[in-house]
Coordinates of C-alpha atoms in Angstrom, one line a residue:
M991 CA 71.8 -10.3 50.1
K992 CA 70.9 -6.6 49.6
Y993 CA 74.4 -5.7 48.4
L994 CA 74.5 -8.7 46.1
I995 CA 71.3 -7.6 44.4
I996 CA 72.8 -4.1 43.9
L997 CA 76.0 -5.7 42.5
L998 CA 73.9 -7.7 40.0
K999 CA 72.0 -4.6 39.0
G1000 CA 75.4 -2.9 38.5
I1001 CA 76.5 -5.7 36.2
A1002 CA 73.2 -5.4 34.2
F1003 CA 73.8 -1.6 33.9
G1004 CA 77.4 -2.1 32.9
I1005 CA 76.6 -4.7 30.2
A1006 CA 73.8 -2.6 28.8
N1007 CA 76.2 0.3 28.3
L1008 CA 78.5 -1.9 26.3
I1009 CA 75.8 -2.7 23.6
P1010 CA 75.0 0.0 21.0
G1011 CA 71.2 0.7 21.0
V1012 CA 70.7 -0.6 24.6
S1013 CA 70.4 2.1 27.3
G1014 CA 72.0 1.7 30.7
G1015 CA 69.7 4.4 32.0
T1016 CA 66.7 2.2 30.9
I1017 CA 68.1 -0.8 32.8
A1018 CA 68.6 1.4 35.9
V1019 CA 64.9 2.5 35.6
I1020 CA 63.4 -0.9 35.2
T1021 CA 65.6 -2.5 37.9
G1022 CA 64.5 0.3 40.3
V1023 CA 67.8 1.9 41.0
Y1024 CA 67.6 5.0 38.8
E1025 CA 66.6 7.6 41.5
K1026 CA 68.9 5.9 44.0
L1027 CA 71.8 6.2 41.5
L1028 CA 71.1 9.9 40.9
Y1029 CA 70.8 10.6 44.7
S1030 CA 74.0 8.7 45.6
I1031 CA 76.1 10.5 43.0
N1032 CA 74.6 13.9 43.8
N1033 CA 75.0 13.5 47.5
L1034 CA 78.3 11.6 47.6
F1035 CA 79.8 14.1 50.0
K1036 CA 76.7 15.3 51.8
D1037 CA 75.4 11.8 52.6
F1038 CA 78.7 9.9 52.1
K1039 CA 77.8 6.8 54.2
N1040 CA 74.5 6.0 52.5
S1041 CA 75.8 7.0 49.1
I1042 CA 78.9 4.8 49.3
K1043 CA 76.9 1.8 50.5
F1044 CA 75.1 1.9 47.2
L1045 CA 77.9 3.1 44.9
I1046 CA 80.5 0.5 45.9
P1047 CA 78.5 -2.6 45.1
F1048 CA 77.0 -1.0 42.1
G1049 CA 80.3 0.3 40.8
V1050 CA 81.9 -3.1 41.4
G1051 CA 79.2 -4.6 39.3
I1052 CA 79.9 -2.1 36.5
L1053 CA 83.6 -2.9 36.7
L1054 CA 83.0 -6.6 36.5
A1055 CA 80.8 -6.1 33.5
V1056 CA 83.4 -3.9 31.7
V1057 CA 86.4 -6.1 32.5
L1058 CA 84.8 -9.5 32.1
G1059 CA 81.7 -8.8 30.1
S1060 CA 83.2 -6.7 27.3
K1061 CA 85.2 -9.6 25.9
L1062 CA 82.2 -12.0 26.4
F1063 CA 79.7 -9.7 24.8
E1064 CA 82.1 -8.9 22.0
L1065 CA 82.1 -12.7 21.2
C1066 CA 78.3 -12.9 21.7
L1067 CA 77.7 -10.0 19.4
T1068 CA 80.1 -11.5 16.8
H1069 CA 78.8 -15.0 16.8
I1070 CA 75.2 -14.8 18.1
P1071 CA 74.2 -11.1 17.7
I1072 CA 70.5 -11.6 17.2
P1073 CA 69.8 -13.7 20.4
T1074 CA 72.1 -11.4 22.4
T1075 CA 70.3 -8.2 21.2
C1076 CA 66.9 -9.8 21.5
L1077 CA 67.6 -10.7 25.2
F1078 CA 68.2 -7.0 26.0
M1079 CA 65.2 -6.0 24.0
G1080 CA 63.2 -8.4 26.2
F1081 CA 64.7 -6.8 29.3
V1082 CA 63.5 -3.3 28.1
L1083 CA 60.0 -4.5 27.1
G1084 CA 59.6 -6.2 30.4
G1085 CA 60.1 -3.0 32.3
I1086 CA 57.6 -0.9 30.3
P1087 CA 54.4 -2.2 32.1
S1088 CA 55.7 -1.2 35.6
L1089 CA 56.7 2.2 34.3
A1090 CA 53.5 2.9 32.5
K1091 CA 51.0 1.6 35.1
P1092 CA 51.4 4.4 37.7
L1093 CA 50.9 7.0 35.0
K1094 CA 47.3 6.1 34.0
K1095 CA 45.9 8.7 36.4
D1096 CA 48.2 11.5 35.1
I1097 CA 47.4 11.2 31.4
S1098 CA 47.0 14.6 29.8
V1099 CA 47.7 16.2 26.4
L1100 CA 50.8 17.9 27.7
N1101 CA 52.3 14.7 29.2
I1102 CA 51.6 12.7 26.1
I1103 CA 53.3 15.4 24.0
I1104 CA 56.3 15.3 26.3
A1105 CA 56.6 11.5 25.9
V1106 CA 56.3 11.8 22.1
I1107 CA 58.9 14.6 21.9
C1108 CA 61.4 12.4 24.0
F1109 CA 60.6 9.5 21.7
I1110 CA 61.5 11.6 18.6
L1111 CA 64.6 13.0 20.2
V1112 CA 66.1 9.5 20.7
T1113 CA 64.9 8.0 17.3
V1114 CA 66.3 11.0 15.3
F1115 CA 69.9 9.6 16.1
L1116 CA 69.1 6.6 14.0
F1117 CA 69.1 8.7 10.8
I1118 CA 72.6 10.1 11.4
D1119 CA 75.3 8.6 9.2
I1120 CA 77.8 6.6 11.3
K1121 CA 81.5 6.7 10.4
N1122 CA 84.4 4.7 11.7
N1123 CA 87.6 6.3 12.9
S1124 CA 90.8 4.7 14.0
I1125 CA 93.7 6.4 15.7
I1126 CA 97.3 5.5 14.8
D1127 CA 99.2 8.5 16.1
F1128 CA 97.5 10.2 19.0
Q1129 CA 97.3 14.0 18.6
I1130 CA 95.8 16.6 20.9
K1131 CA 92.5 16.7 18.9
D1132 CA 92.1 13.0 19.3
Y1133 CA 92.3 13.2 23.1
F1134 CA 89.8 16.1 23.0
I1135 CA 87.4 14.1 20.8
L1136 CA 87.7 11.0 23.1
F1137 CA 87.0 13.2 26.1
L1138 CA 83.9 14.6 24.3
C1139 CA 82.8 11.0 23.5
G1140 CA 83.0 10.1 27.2
L1141 CA 81.2 13.2 28.2
L1142 CA 78.3 12.8 25.9
A1143 CA 78.1 9.1 26.3
S1144 CA 77.9 9.4 30.1
V1145 CA 75.0 11.8 29.8
A1146 CA 73.3 9.2 27.5
M1147 CA 74.2 6.4 30.0
V1148 CA 72.2 8.3 32.7
L1149 CA 69.4 9.4 30.4
P1150 CA 66.9 6.4 30.0
G1151 CA 66.4 5.4 26.4
L1152 CA 69.6 6.7 24.9
S1153 CA 72.6 4.4 24.4
G1154 CA 76.0 5.7 25.4
M1155 CA 77.6 3.3 22.9
L1156 CA 75.3 4.6 20.2
I1157 CA 76.7 8.2 20.8
I1158 CA 80.2 6.8 20.6
M1159 CA 79.3 5.1 17.3
L1160 CA 78.0 8.4 15.9
F1161 CA 81.5 9.8 16.6
G1162 CA 83.0 6.8 14.8
Y1163 CA 85.0 5.5 17.8
Y1164 CA 83.0 2.5 18.8
D1165 CA 85.4 -0.1 17.4
L1166 CA 88.4 1.6 19.1
I1167 CA 86.8 1.9 22.5
Q1168 CA 85.1 -1.5 22.4
S1169 CA 88.5 -3.1 21.5
T1170 CA 90.2 -1.2 24.3
L1171 CA 87.7 -2.4 26.9
A1172 CA 87.9 -6.0 25.6
N1173 CA 91.7 -5.9 26.0
L1174 CA 91.9 -4.1 29.4
T1175 CA 93.6 -7.2 30.9
D1176 CA 96.2 -7.4 28.1
F1177 CA 99.1 -5.7 29.7
S1178 CA 101.1 -5.7 26.5
L1179 CA 98.7 -3.0 25.3
F1180 CA 98.7 -1.1 28.6
V1181 CA 100.1 2.2 27.2
S1182 CA 97.8 2.3 24.1
N1183 CA 94.8 1.3 26.2
L1184 CA 95.6 4.1 28.7
K1185 CA 95.7 6.7 25.9
V1186 CA 92.0 5.8 25.2
I1187 CA 90.8 5.1 28.8
L1188 CA 92.1 8.3 30.4
P1189 CA 90.4 10.9 28.2
V1190 CA 87.2 8.9 27.8
G1191 CA 87.1 8.1 31.6
A1192 CA 87.6 11.8 32.5
G1193 CA 84.7 12.7 30.2
V1194 CA 82.5 10.0 31.7
V1195 CA 83.2 11.2 35.3
I1196 CA 82.5 14.8 34.6
G1197 CA 79.4 14.0 32.4
I1198 CA 77.8 11.7 35.0
F1199 CA 78.1 14.2 37.9
S1200 CA 76.7 17.0 35.7
A1201 CA 73.9 14.9 34.2
C1202 CA 72.8 13.4 37.6
K1203 CA 72.6 16.9 39.1
I1204 CA 70.4 18.2 36.2
F1205 CA 68.2 15.1 36.1
S1206 CA 67.7 15.1 39.9
I1207 CA 66.5 18.7 39.8
L1208 CA 64.1 17.9 36.9
L1209 CA 62.7 14.8 38.7
K1210 CA 62.2 16.8 41.9
K1211 CA 60.4 19.8 40.2
Y1212 CA 58.5 18.0 37.5
P1213 CA 58.0 14.4 38.6
K1214 CA 55.0 13.6 36.5
Q1215 CA 56.4 15.1 33.3
C1216 CA 59.7 13.3 33.9
S1217 CA 57.9 10.0 34.3
F1218 CA 56.2 10.4 30.9
A1219 CA 59.5 11.6 29.4
I1220 CA 61.2 8.4 30.7
V1221 CA 58.5 6.2 29.1
G1222 CA 59.0 8.0 25.8
F1223 CA 62.8 7.4 26.1
V1224 CA 62.3 3.7 27.0
I1225 CA 59.9 2.9 24.2
A1226 CA 62.3 4.7 21.8
S1227 CA 65.1 2.5 23.0
V1228 CA 63.2 -0.6 21.7
I1229 CA 63.1 1.1 18.2
C1230 CA 66.8 1.8 18.5
I1231 CA 67.5 -1.9 19.2
L1232 CA 65.3 -3.0 16.3
F1233 CA 67.0 -0.6 14.0
K1234 CA 70.4 -1.9 15.0
M1235 CA 69.3 -5.4 14.2
K1236 CA 68.9 -4.6 10.5
D1237 CA 72.6 -4.9 10.0
Y1238 CA 72.7 -8.5 11.2
N1239 CA 72.9 -11.6 9.0
Y1240 CA 69.8 -13.6 9.6
S1241 CA 69.6 -17.4 9.6
V1242 CA 67.0 -19.8 11.0
P1243 CA 68.9 -20.7 14.2
M1244 CA 69.6 -17.0 14.9
I1245 CA 65.9 -16.2 14.4
I1246 CA 64.8 -19.0 16.6
G1247 CA 67.3 -18.0 19.3
G1248 CA 66.0 -14.4 19.1
I1249 CA 62.4 -15.5 19.5
I1250 CA 63.3 -17.5 22.6
M1251 CA 65.4 -14.8 24.2
I1252 CA 62.8 -12.0 24.0
P1253 CA 60.3 -13.7 26.4
I1254 CA 63.1 -14.8 28.7
G1255 CA 64.3 -11.2 28.9
F1256 CA 60.7 -9.9 29.3
I1257 CA 59.8 -12.3 32.1
A1258 CA 63.1 -11.6 34.0
T1259 CA 62.6 -7.9 34.0
Y1260 CA 58.8 -8.0 34.5
Y1261 CA 59.0 -10.0 37.7
M1262 CA 62.1 -8.1 38.8
S1263 CA 60.1 -4.8 38.5
K1264 CA 57.2 -6.3 40.3
F1265 CA 59.5 -7.5 43.1
E1266 CA 61.2 -4.1 43.3
N1267 CA 57.9 -2.2 43.4
K1268 CA 56.6 -4.5 46.2
R1269 CA 59.8 -4.0 48.2
N1270 CA 59.6 -0.2 47.8
E1271 CA 55.9 -0.3 49.0
N1272 CA 56.9 -2.3 52.0
E1273 CA 59.8 0.1 52.9
A1274 CA 57.4 3.1 52.5
L1275 CA 54.9 1.3 54.8
E1276 CA 57.6 0.5 57.4
Q1277 CA 58.7 4.2 57.4
T1278 CA 55.1 5.3 57.8
N1279 CA 54.6 2.9 60.7
D1280 CA 57.9 4.0 62.3
G1281 CA 56.8 7.6 62.1
S1282 CA 53.4 6.9 63.6
N1283 CA 55.0 5.0 66.5
E1284 CA 57.3 7.9 67.2
I1285 CA 54.4 10.3 67.3
N1286 CA 52.4 8.0 69.7
E1287 CA 55.4 7.7 72.0

């Protein structure tokens, strides 16, 4: 059951990273796997057994989301974009209470300023003009740009609040990469897909290991400040989703569907966060009791 839950969280993380404006890092935070993800990647070789126990089911979930979900969500974003996007906005909103509640005792001018700065850092991306590039004949510069897209997008994937696909959109390669992911199982396009996947994948791997190392150090040295920064990032991600929705064509059924999906997403994440916090408290209590028993013995 434990590994099934991790797999489902991997699927949620993977799907979130497919949608521009939705942050995979935010989903990792509100599902309670963010610090575990950073630890497992950073300690893959030092603590291989425990790291791999988490990374395999989580990675399988991401792979399922990319291979199966990319086509599905391409269809959803084409035919029912507003309900689909609203569902993920509900997911993000539902995680904010559990993130903000423990920070009440640590409110200070400095911490609030940090949250506001992080909010601004994310929302400033909304005002950058987005172009759309397509590659017909691959040249060396194209491979380098795709590598850079993967590198920066992976940092955004790990950083709560910032969307990896939004970064790729800013470079103008969203349509190309989304189309490639949606057609991964089309073996007639194997060579052309590989030309995109290899440089982007190399950038993602290098970026994730680098970003996880940096974020782990920051979380360890400045836990309170990082918590406020994460809240700023997460709130900003809601603004990013709303901004993305301005491009949609609105109709009464779409609006009704969106209104229904927001509370569904909110309730799902809210209770998932409460369950995760309760489980973590129980695990911490068990570890404390085990330590006390060892001392008594």
